[in-house]
Coordinates of C-alpha atoms and ligand atoms in Angstrom, one line a residue:
M1 CA -51.1 39.7 5.1
A2 CA -49.7 43.1 4.4
S3 CA -45.9 43.1 4.0
G4 CA -44.2 46.2 5.4
G5 CA -41.4 44.4 7.2
F6 CA -37.7 45.1 7.0
S7 CA -35.3 42.8 5.2
F8 CA -32.6 41.9 7.7
A9 CA -30.4 39.9 5.2
T10 CA -28.6 38.3 8.1
S11 CA -27.2 35.1 6.6
D12 CA -23.9 36.6 5.4
A13 CA -23.6 39.4 7.9
Q14 CA -20.8 37.7 9.9
T15 CA -18.8 34.5 9.9
S16 CA -19.2 32.4 13.0
S17 CA -16.2 30.9 14.7
S18 CA -16.0 27.2 15.8
G19 CA -16.4 25.9 19.3
V20 CA -19.0 26.6 21.9
R21 CA -18.9 30.3 21.0
S22 CA -20.7 30.8 17.8
N23 CA -20.5 34.6 17.5
P24 CA -18.0 37.4 18.2
T25 CA -20.5 39.7 20.1
L26 CA -19.0 40.7 23.4
L27 CA -20.8 40.6 26.7
C28 CA -20.1 43.5 28.9
T29 CA -21.0 43.9 32.6
P30 CA -21.5 47.4 34.0
L31 CA -19.9 47.9 37.4
M32 CA -22.2 50.0 39.6
G33 CA -20.4 49.8 42.9
T34 CA -20.1 53.1 44.8
T35 CA -16.6 52.3 46.1
V36 CA -13.4 51.1 44.4
D37 CA -13.4 48.0 46.6
Q38 CA -17.0 47.1 45.6
M39 CA -16.1 47.5 42.0
L40 CA -13.1 45.1 42.5
I41 CA -15.4 42.5 43.9
E42 CA -17.9 43.1 41.1
M43 CA -15.3 42.7 38.3
R44 CA -14.1 39.3 39.7
K45 CA -17.7 38.2 39.9
A46 CA -18.3 39.4 36.3
K47 CA -15.4 37.1 35.1
E48 CA -16.8 34.2 37.1
I49 CA -20.2 34.4 35.6
G50 CA -18.9 34.6 32.0
A51 CA -18.7 38.3 31.0
D52 CA -16.1 39.2 28.4
L53 CA -15.4 42.7 29.7
V54 CA -16.5 45.2 32.4
E55 CA -17.7 48.7 32.1
I56 CA -16.3 50.8 34.9
R57 CA -18.9 53.4 35.6
L58 CA -16.8 56.1 37.3
D59 CA -19.9 58.3 37.8
C60 CA -21.2 55.7 40.3
L61 CA -18.2 56.1 42.7
R62 CA -19.1 58.3 45.7
Q63 CA -15.4 59.4 46.0
F64 CA -13.0 59.3 43.2
S65 CA -9.3 60.2 42.9
P66 CA -8.6 59.7 39.1
Q67 CA -5.0 58.7 39.0
Q68 CA -5.0 56.5 42.1
D69 CA -8.3 54.8 41.6
L70 CA -8.1 54.2 37.9
E71 CA -4.6 52.7 38.4
I72 CA -6.2 50.1 40.8
L73 CA -9.3 49.5 38.8
I74 CA -7.7 49.1 35.4
K75 CA -4.6 47.2 36.5
R76 CA -6.5 44.8 38.8
S77 CA -9.3 44.0 36.4
P78 CA -9.4 40.4 35.4
L79 CA -11.2 41.4 32.2
P80 CA -10.7 44.1 29.6
T81 CA -12.2 47.4 30.6
V82 CA -14.5 50.0 29.2
V83 CA -14.2 53.2 31.2
T84 CA -17.3 55.4 31.2
Y85 CA -17.9 58.6 33.2
R86 CA -21.4 59.4 32.3
P87 CA -22.6 63.0 32.9
I88 CA -26.0 63.8 34.2
W89 CA -26.9 65.4 30.8
E90 CA -26.6 62.0 29.1
G91 CA -28.4 59.9 31.8
G92 CA -25.4 59.4 34.2
Q93 CA -24.6 60.6 37.7
Y94 CA -21.6 63.0 37.2
E95 CA -22.5 66.6 37.8
G96 CA -19.0 68.2 38.0
D97 CA -16.6 70.0 35.8
E98 CA -16.4 68.8 32.2
N99 CA -12.7 69.3 31.8
K100 CA -12.1 67.1 34.9
R101 CA -14.4 64.5 33.5
Q102 CA -12.6 64.3 30.2
G103 CA -9.3 64.5 32.0
A104 CA -10.1 61.4 34.0
L105 CA -11.0 59.5 30.7
K106 CA -7.6 60.5 29.3
I107 CA -5.9 59.2 32.4
A108 CA -7.8 55.9 31.9
M109 CA -6.6 55.7 28.4
E110 CA -3.0 56.3 29.5
L111 CA -3.3 53.6 32.2
G112 CA -4.3 50.9 29.8
A113 CA -8.1 50.9 29.6
D114 CA -9.2 49.0 26.5
Y115 CA -12.1 51.3 25.6
I116 CA -13.4 54.7 26.6
D117 CA -17.1 55.5 26.1
I118 CA -17.5 59.2 25.3
E119 CA -20.8 61.0 24.5
L120 CA -21.4 62.2 21.0
Q121 CA -22.1 65.8 22.2
V122 CA -18.4 66.2 23.2
A123 CA -16.8 63.5 21.0
N124 CA -15.2 65.8 18.5
E125 CA -13.5 67.8 21.2
F126 CA -12.4 64.7 23.1
N127 CA -11.1 62.8 20.0
N128 CA -9.1 65.8 18.8
S129 CA -7.5 66.1 22.2
I130 CA -6.3 62.5 22.1
Y131 CA -5.3 62.5 18.4
E132 CA -2.0 60.7 17.8
K133 CA -1.9 59.8 21.5
K134 CA -4.1 56.7 21.3
P135 CA -2.3 53.5 22.4
D136 CA -2.4 50.5 20.1
K137 CA -5.6 48.4 20.5
F138 CA -7.2 51.2 22.5
K139 CA -10.7 52.1 21.1
V140 CA -13.1 54.9 21.5
I141 CA -16.8 54.2 21.7
V142 CA -18.8 57.2 20.8
S143 CA -22.3 57.0 22.3
S144 CA -25.7 58.6 21.9
H145 CA -28.6 57.9 24.4
N146 CA -32.2 58.7 23.7
F147 CA -34.4 58.1 26.8
H148 CA -37.6 59.1 25.1
N149 CA -38.1 57.1 21.9
T150 CA -36.5 55.5 18.9
P151 CA -36.3 57.9 15.9
S152 CA -37.1 57.0 12.3
A153 CA -34.7 54.7 10.3
E154 CA -33.5 57.8 8.4
A155 CA -32.9 59.8 11.6
I156 CA -31.0 56.9 13.2
G157 CA -28.9 56.5 10.0
N158 CA -28.0 60.2 10.2
L159 CA -27.1 59.9 13.8
V160 CA -24.8 57.0 13.1
A161 CA -23.1 59.0 10.3
R162 CA -22.6 61.9 12.8
I163 CA -21.0 59.5 15.2
Q164 CA -18.7 58.0 12.6
A165 CA -17.6 61.5 11.5
T166 CA -16.2 62.1 15.0
G167 CA -13.6 59.4 14.3
A168 CA -15.3 56.8 16.5
D169 CA -13.8 53.3 16.5
I170 CA -17.1 51.9 17.7
V171 CA -20.6 53.5 17.3
K172 CA -23.0 53.1 20.2
I173 CA -26.7 54.1 19.9
A174 CA -29.1 53.5 22.7
T175 CA -32.7 54.5 22.1
T176 CA -35.9 53.7 24.0
A177 CA -38.6 51.2 22.8
L178 CA -42.2 52.5 23.0
D179 CA -43.1 49.4 20.9
I180 CA -41.2 46.2 20.1
T181 CA -41.2 47.1 16.4
D182 CA -38.9 50.1 17.2
V183 CA -36.1 47.5 17.7
A184 CA -36.3 46.5 14.0
R185 CA -34.9 49.9 13.0
V186 CA -31.9 49.4 15.2
F187 CA -31.3 45.9 13.9
Q188 CA -31.3 47.4 10.4
I189 CA -28.4 49.6 11.4
T190 CA -26.3 47.0 13.3
V191 CA -26.7 44.4 10.6
H192 CA -25.7 46.7 7.7
S193 CA -23.1 48.9 9.5
Q194 CA -19.5 48.9 8.2
V195 CA -18.2 50.2 11.5
P196 CA -18.5 48.0 14.7
T197 CA -21.8 49.1 16.2
I198 CA -23.5 48.7 19.5
G199 CA -27.3 49.0 19.1
I200 CA -29.4 49.0 22.3
V201 CA -33.1 49.7 22.6
M202 CA -33.8 50.3 26.2
G203 CA -36.9 49.3 28.1
E204 CA -38.8 46.0 28.4
R205 CA -40.1 46.3 24.9
G206 CA -36.5 46.6 23.6
L207 CA -35.3 43.3 25.2
I208 CA -34.7 41.6 21.9
S209 CA -32.2 44.3 20.9
R210 CA -30.0 42.9 23.6
L211 CA -30.8 39.2 23.3
L212 CA -30.5 39.0 19.5
S213 CA -27.5 41.4 19.1
P214 CA -25.3 38.4 17.9
K215 CA -27.8 37.6 15.2
F216 CA -27.9 41.2 13.9
G217 CA -24.2 41.9 14.1
G218 CA -24.0 43.9 17.3
Y219 CA -20.5 44.5 18.6
L220 CA -21.4 44.2 22.2
T221 CA -24.3 43.9 24.6
Y222 CA -24.6 44.6 28.3
G223 CA -25.5 42.1 30.9
A224 CA -26.1 42.9 34.6
L225 CA -24.3 41.1 37.4
E226 CA -27.6 40.3 39.0
A227 CA -31.3 41.2 38.7
G228 CA -31.8 44.8 39.8
A229 CA -28.2 45.8 39.4
I230 CA -28.9 47.4 36.0
S231 CA -27.3 50.4 34.4
A232 CA -30.2 51.0 31.9
P233 CA -33.8 50.0 31.7
G234 CA -34.5 46.5 30.3
Q235 CA -31.0 45.1 30.8
P236 CA -31.0 41.3 31.3
T237 CA -28.5 39.6 33.6
V238 CA -25.4 37.8 32.3
K239 CA -26.8 34.6 33.7
D240 CA -30.1 35.0 31.7
L241 CA -28.2 35.9 28.5
L242 CA -26.0 32.9 28.8
D243 CA -28.1 30.2 30.4
L244 CA -31.7 31.1 29.5
Y245 CA -31.2 32.5 26.0
N246 CA -28.1 30.6 24.9
F247 CA -26.5 33.9 23.9
R248 CA -23.2 32.3 22.8
L249 CA -24.9 30.0 20.4
I250 CA -26.8 32.7 18.5
K251 CA -25.5 33.2 14.9
P252 CA -26.7 35.4 12.0
D253 CA -28.7 32.5 10.6
T254 CA -30.2 31.4 13.9
K255 CA -34.0 31.1 13.6
V256 CA -36.0 33.2 16.1
Y257 CA -39.0 31.9 18.0
G258 CA -40.8 33.6 20.8
I259 CA -43.8 34.1 23.0
I260 CA -46.0 37.0 22.2
G261 CA -47.9 38.4 25.1
K262 CA -48.5 41.3 27.5
P263 CA -47.4 40.8 30.1
V264 CA -44.9 38.1 29.0
G265 CA -41.9 38.2 31.3
H266 CA -43.2 35.5 33.6
S267 CA -43.4 32.9 30.8
K268 CA -41.3 29.8 31.3
S269 CA -41.5 28.9 27.6
P270 CA -38.0 30.4 26.7
L271 CA -36.5 28.1 29.4
L272 CA -38.1 24.9 28.0
F273 CA -37.5 25.7 24.3
N274 CA -34.0 27.0 24.6
E275 CA -32.9 24.0 26.7
A276 CA -34.4 21.7 24.1
F277 CA -32.9 23.5 21.1
K278 CA -29.5 23.3 22.8
K279 CA -29.8 19.6 23.6
V280 CA -30.9 18.7 20.1
G281 CA -28.4 21.0 18.5
L282 CA -31.0 23.2 16.6
N283 CA -29.7 26.6 15.5
S284 CA -32.7 28.4 17.1
V285 CA -33.5 30.7 19.9
Y286 CA -36.7 31.4 21.8
V287 CA -37.3 34.8 23.3
H288 CA -39.9 36.8 25.3
L289 CA -41.8 39.2 23.0
L290 CA -43.7 42.0 24.8
V291 CA -46.1 43.0 22.1
D292 CA -48.8 45.7 22.3
D293 CA -50.2 45.4 18.7
V294 CA -50.0 42.0 17.1
A295 CA -50.8 43.2 13.6
K296 CA -48.0 45.7 13.7
F297 CA -45.7 43.1 15.1
F298 CA -46.3 40.6 12.3
N299 CA -46.1 43.3 9.7
I300 CA -42.6 44.5 10.8
Y301 CA -41.1 41.1 11.7
S302 CA -42.3 39.4 8.5
S303 CA -39.0 37.8 7.5
T304 CA -38.4 34.1 7.7
D305 CA -35.8 34.8 10.4
F306 CA -38.8 35.0 12.7
A307 CA -39.8 31.4 12.3
G308 CA -42.6 30.8 14.9
F309 CA -44.4 32.1 17.8
S310 CA -46.4 31.1 20.9
C311 CA -49.2 33.4 21.6
T312 CA -50.7 34.2 25.0
I313 CA -53.1 36.6 26.8
P314 CA -54.3 39.1 25.5
H315 CA -53.5 38.3 21.9
K316 CA -54.9 34.8 21.3
E317 CA -57.9 36.2 19.4
A318 CA -56.5 39.3 17.7
A319 CA -53.6 37.2 16.3
L320 CA -56.1 35.1 14.4
K321 CA -56.8 38.0 12.0
C322 CA -53.2 38.2 11.0
M323 CA -52.9 34.6 9.8
N324 CA -52.8 33.2 6.3
E325 CA -54.0 29.7 7.3
I326 CA -55.7 28.5 10.5
D327 CA -56.2 24.9 11.7
P328 CA -60.0 24.2 11.4
I329 CA -60.5 23.5 15.1
A330 CA -58.5 26.6 16.1
K331 CA -60.8 28.6 13.8
K332 CA -63.9 27.1 15.5
I333 CA -62.5 27.8 18.9
G334 CA -61.7 31.4 17.8
A335 CA -58.3 31.5 19.5
I336 CA -54.8 30.5 18.6
N337 CA -51.7 30.0 20.7
N338 CA -49.2 28.6 18.2
I339 CA -48.0 30.2 14.9
V340 CA -45.6 28.7 12.4
R341 CA -43.9 30.7 9.6
R342 CA -43.8 28.7 6.4
P343 CA -40.7 29.0 4.1
D344 CA -42.7 31.3 1.8
G345 CA -43.2 33.7 4.8
S346 CA -46.9 32.9 5.3
L347 CA -48.2 32.2 8.8
T348 CA -50.2 29.1 9.9
A349 CA -51.9 29.0 13.3
F350 CA -52.9 26.2 15.6
N351 CA -54.6 25.9 19.0
T352 CA -52.5 23.4 21.0
D353 CA -54.4 24.1 24.2
Y354 CA -57.2 21.8 23.3
I355 CA -54.8 19.0 22.1
G356 CA -52.9 19.3 25.4
A357 CA -55.9 19.2 27.6
I358 CA -57.8 16.5 25.7
S359 CA -54.9 14.2 25.3
A360 CA -54.2 14.4 29.1
I361 CA -57.8 13.6 29.9
E362 CA -57.8 10.7 27.4
D363 CA -54.7 9.3 28.9
G364 CA -56.2 9.6 32.4
L365 CA -59.2 7.6 31.3
R366 CA -57.1 5.0 29.4
G367 CA -55.1 4.4 32.6
S368 CA -58.3 3.6 34.4
N369 CA -59.8 0.8 32.4
G370 CA -58.8 -1.5 29.6
T371 CA -62.1 -1.6 27.8
I372 CA -61.4 1.3 25.3
P373 CA -61.7 0.1 21.7
A374 CA -58.3 0.1 19.9
G375 CA -57.8 3.4 18.1
G376 CA -60.9 5.0 19.5
S377 CA -61.0 7.8 22.0
P378 CA -62.0 7.0 25.6
L379 CA -64.1 10.2 25.4
A380 CA -66.4 8.9 22.7
G381 CA -70.0 8.7 24.0
K382 CA -69.0 10.1 27.4
L383 CA -70.9 13.0 29.1
F384 CA -68.4 15.8 29.3
V385 CA -69.2 18.8 31.5
V386 CA -67.2 21.9 30.9
L387 CA -67.3 24.6 33.7
G388 CA -66.6 28.0 32.1
A389 CA -67.0 29.4 28.6
G390 CA -63.9 31.6 28.2
G391 CA -60.8 30.7 26.1
A392 CA -60.0 27.5 27.9
G393 CA -63.7 26.5 28.0
K394 CA -64.0 26.8 24.2
S395 CA -60.8 24.7 23.8
L396 CA -62.2 21.9 26.0
A397 CA -65.7 22.0 24.6
Y398 CA -64.6 21.8 20.9
G399 CA -61.9 19.2 21.8
A400 CA -64.4 16.9 23.6
K401 CA -66.9 17.3 20.8
Q402 CA -64.3 16.4 18.2
K403 CA -63.6 13.2 20.2
G404 CA -67.3 12.2 20.1
A405 CA -68.3 13.2 23.7
R406 CA -71.7 14.7 24.5
V407 CA -70.9 18.2 25.8
V408 CA -72.5 20.2 28.6
V409 CA -71.3 23.8 29.2
A410 CA -72.0 25.5 32.6
N411 CA -71.0 29.0 33.1
R412 CA -71.6 31.9 35.5
T413 CA -72.9 34.0 32.6
F414 CA -75.5 31.8 31.1
E415 CA -75.6 33.5 27.7
R416 CA -72.0 32.6 27.1
A417 CA -72.7 29.0 28.1
K418 CA -75.5 28.9 25.7
E419 CA -73.5 30.4 22.8
L420 CA -70.7 27.8 23.3
A421 CA -73.1 24.9 23.9
D422 CA -75.0 25.7 20.6
K423 CA -71.7 25.6 18.7
V424 CA -70.9 22.1 20.0
D425 CA -74.4 20.7 19.8
G426 CA -74.4 20.6 23.6
K427 CA -76.5 21.6 26.5
A428 CA -76.1 24.8 28.5
M429 CA -76.7 25.5 32.2
T430 CA -75.8 27.8 35.0
L431 CA -73.1 26.9 37.6
A432 CA -76.0 26.5 40.2
E433 CA -77.8 24.0 38.0
V434 CA -74.7 21.9 37.5
Q435 CA -74.5 21.1 41.2
D436 CA -77.5 18.8 40.9
F437 CA -76.8 17.5 37.4
H438 CA -76.1 13.8 37.4
P439 CA -78.2 12.0 34.8
E440 CA -75.6 9.2 34.7
E441 CA -72.5 8.0 36.5
G442 CA -69.0 8.1 35.1
M443 CA -69.1 11.6 33.7
V444 CA -66.0 13.7 32.9
L445 CA -65.7 17.2 34.5
A446 CA -63.4 19.9 33.1
N447 CA -63.1 23.1 35.2
T448 CA -62.0 26.1 33.0
T449 CA -63.2 28.8 35.3
S450 CA -60.6 30.7 37.3
V451 CA -62.4 29.7 40.5
G452 CA -59.8 28.2 42.9
M453 CA -56.8 29.9 41.3
K454 CA -54.2 31.7 43.4
P455 CA -54.8 33.7 45.6
D456 CA -58.3 32.3 46.1
I457 CA -57.1 28.8 46.7
D458 CA -59.9 27.9 49.2
L459 CA -62.6 28.3 46.5
T460 CA -64.0 25.6 44.3
P461 CA -66.5 25.9 41.4
I462 CA -68.6 22.8 42.3
S463 CA -69.6 21.1 45.6
K464 CA -67.8 17.9 46.8
E465 CA -71.2 16.2 46.9
A466 CA -71.6 16.7 43.1
L467 CA -68.2 15.3 42.4
K468 CA -69.3 11.8 43.4
H469 CA -70.9 11.3 39.9
Y470 CA -67.7 11.9 38.0
A471 CA -65.2 9.3 36.8
L472 CA -62.5 11.9 36.0
V473 CA -62.0 15.5 37.0
F474 CA -59.7 17.9 35.2
D475 CA -58.8 21.4 36.4
A476 CA -57.2 23.8 33.9
I477 CA -55.9 25.9 36.8
Y478 CA -52.2 25.2 37.4
T479 CA -51.5 27.8 40.1
P480 CA -51.7 26.0 42.5
K481 CA -51.2 22.5 40.9
D482 CA -53.3 20.8 43.6
T483 CA -56.5 22.8 43.7
R484 CA -59.3 22.3 46.2
L485 CA -61.4 20.9 43.3
L486 CA -58.8 18.2 42.5
R487 CA -58.2 17.3 46.2
E488 CA -62.0 16.8 46.8
A489 CA -62.4 14.9 43.5
K490 CA -59.6 12.5 44.6
E491 CA -61.3 12.0 48.0
C492 CA -64.5 11.1 46.0
G493 CA -62.6 8.4 44.1
A494 CA -62.3 10.2 40.7
I495 CA -59.3 10.1 38.5
I496 CA -57.7 13.5 38.6
V497 CA -55.8 15.3 35.8
Y498 CA -53.8 18.4 36.6
G499 CA -53.7 21.7 34.7
T500 CA -49.9 21.4 34.5
E501 CA -50.5 18.4 32.2
M502 CA -52.4 20.7 29.8
L503 CA -49.7 23.3 30.0
I504 CA -46.8 20.9 29.3
R505 CA -48.6 18.9 26.6
Q506 CA -49.6 22.0 24.7
G507 CA -45.9 22.8 24.8
F508 CA -45.0 19.4 23.2
E509 CA -47.4 20.2 20.4
Q510 CA -45.9 23.6 19.8
Y511 CA -42.4 22.1 19.7
K512 CA -43.5 19.5 17.1
N513 CA -45.1 22.2 15.0
F514 CA -42.0 24.5 15.2
T515 CA -39.4 21.9 14.5
G516 CA -41.1 18.9 12.8
L517 CA -39.4 16.8 15.4
P518 CA -40.7 14.8 18.4
A519 CA -40.9 16.8 21.6
P520 CA -38.3 16.1 24.2
E521 CA -41.0 15.2 26.7
Q522 CA -38.9 14.1 29.6
L523 CA -36.7 17.2 29.4
F524 CA -39.7 19.5 29.4
R525 CA -41.1 17.6 32.4
D526 CA -37.8 17.8 34.3
L527 CA -37.4 21.5 33.6
M528 CA -41.0 22.2 34.7
S529 CA -40.6 20.4 38.0
R530 CA -37.2 22.0 38.7
H531 CA -38.5 25.5 38.0
A532 CA -42.1 25.2 39.3
Ligands
NAP601 P1 -61.3 33.6 30.4 O1 -61.4 33.5 28.9 O2 -61.2 34.9 31.1 O3 -62.5 32.8 31.1 C1 -62.7 32.8 32.4 C2 -63.9 31.9 32.8 O4 -64.0 31.8 34.2 C3 -65.2 32.4 32.3 O5 -66.1 31.4 31.9 C4 -65.8 33.2 33.5 O6 -67.2 33.2 33.6 C5 -65.3 32.2 34.6 N1 -65.2 32.9 35.9 C6 -64.3 33.9 36.2 N2 -64.5 34.3 37.5 C7 -65.5 33.5 38.0 C8 -66.2 33.4 39.2 N3 -65.8 34.2 40.3 N4 -67.2 32.6 39.4 C9 -67.5 31.8 38.4 N5 -67.0 31.8 37.1 C10 -66.0 32.7 37.0 O7 -60.0 32.8 30.9 P2 -59.3 31.5 30.3 O8 -58.2 31.9 29.4 O9 -60.4 30.6 29.8 O10 -58.6 30.8 31.6 C11 -59.5 30.2 32.6 C12 -58.6 29.4 33.6 O11 -57.9 28.4 32.8 C13 -57.5 30.2 34.2 O12 -57.3 29.8 35.5 C14 -56.3 29.9 33.4 O13 -55.1 30.0 34.2 C15 -56.5 28.5 33.0 N6 -55.8 28.0 31.8 C16 -54.9 27.0 31.9 C17 -54.2 26.5 30.8 C18 -53.3 25.4 31.0 O14 -52.4 25.2 30.1 N7 -53.4 24.6 32.1 C19 -54.4 27.2 29.6 C20 -55.3 28.2 29.5 C21 -56.0 28.6 30.6 P3 -68.0 34.5 32.9 O15 -68.2 34.1 31.4 O16 -69.2 34.5 33.6 O17 -67.1 35.7 33.1

């Protein structure tokens, strides 16, 4: 694999403190209320949910009397305050006189604000005007916002130098991610900076700049009070930062895992893995990775800091080409969903979908009769009918073949059924033909078509009549859990195996591959049922 990645050199970037809090990165909640009273409520709530400080966004206030309102807001804040009065020319809402704006920020300083955020464009002028008037502990954040893109590493370096030259106590650069690899250039800055630096890459593709800021030496990150109450695109909530991503536990040497996909925000995997990492005490975090180009992603994030990945639609096939080693069955299936980085930096890939589905079906059959030879698979010799020939179809067909089953593939597009059947020495047919196919009793059926999936929950890929010949019916669909196919199979007396079993068991396998430890099966099951 080509190696064009950045070296993050994170292990000695910071020293972590003891206790539950492993990093010094601050969590700041922007207050977006349009009245002083609303902001007072918001700042109390910010403290309750675990923020370290609040950003008072004066430009959000509909009416504002600087002396009077700042006195109330700063003095009554239960948390340290950042005061920001963002002008429209830097992405804020203030459109008035510049002298009045800077005057209000000076009043905030005099009234005891802990930080002022001032834009680079006017920072020299502002800093000169407060020279030798700055109270002890008061700090100036000099910020630059780019709502279009993330410049080159060199250009960002120059920008940071310009910000430092204004006399900034804290540097803040906020750029926009057009691709997740843009974030690496900002990590490079925060991790190596000698001055406290806030590095934010806005937008959904920049999410990891916020989540991993403690790992890469960020001074502060922003967390919204609640979903939707964001001051910049891509901002997570405080709750998600703390509870979903274990923000306080992230350290410079924390290993990063994540799910690569597009879209990816809906994935529950971060919830499962981060809870498990916390419970077991592993110094690891699992994040959402919205990736457009997998090859570019692996090329840039090539350090061992990025220790493993899950891979979902649409990258399961493209990712295969970026691997150094591929599990033989995953290679045959032609799709991977689990990637582990070896200590030498190389990538090894697996397909845990087939293991998850096949083990669930085997356990279903084992539960039904006691005549299975010890050590053997209950699928050996069985007639195994796979409906569908897409990604899941391939996993089931190869998995069943590996266990010694005789495989039949039925698919809407016959050519795809034929192609897959040929690869597993099986028989191909159309979905119409499978309705009358019952050469023997006690067959196993695995639906891997999307027929019956939400919102078309009244559909089913095979008639109830045909189901009478099956001993076990599995449905890969997990939305809904109880599909029409499974309900009818149960009515016909078949054992049923849910798609959620495949989903959860493939997760067990990924956890084992990532950590080398047994999967916390009960924890995963409890979390899945609580967050279904
Ligand atoms: P895929 O690669 O796009 O394949 C879709 C399959 O469904 C193809 O065989 C396709 O037939 C067939 N199909 C689609 N619409 C159909 C229709 N109206 N009538 C008949 N056949 C139709 O998708 P996939 O990744 O294999 O996923 C398939 C299903 O499995 C989805 O519901 C997915 O959520 C589920 N799944 C579940 C898990 C789990 O962990 N439980 C894991 C992976 C997938 P053609 O070849 O004719 O287009």
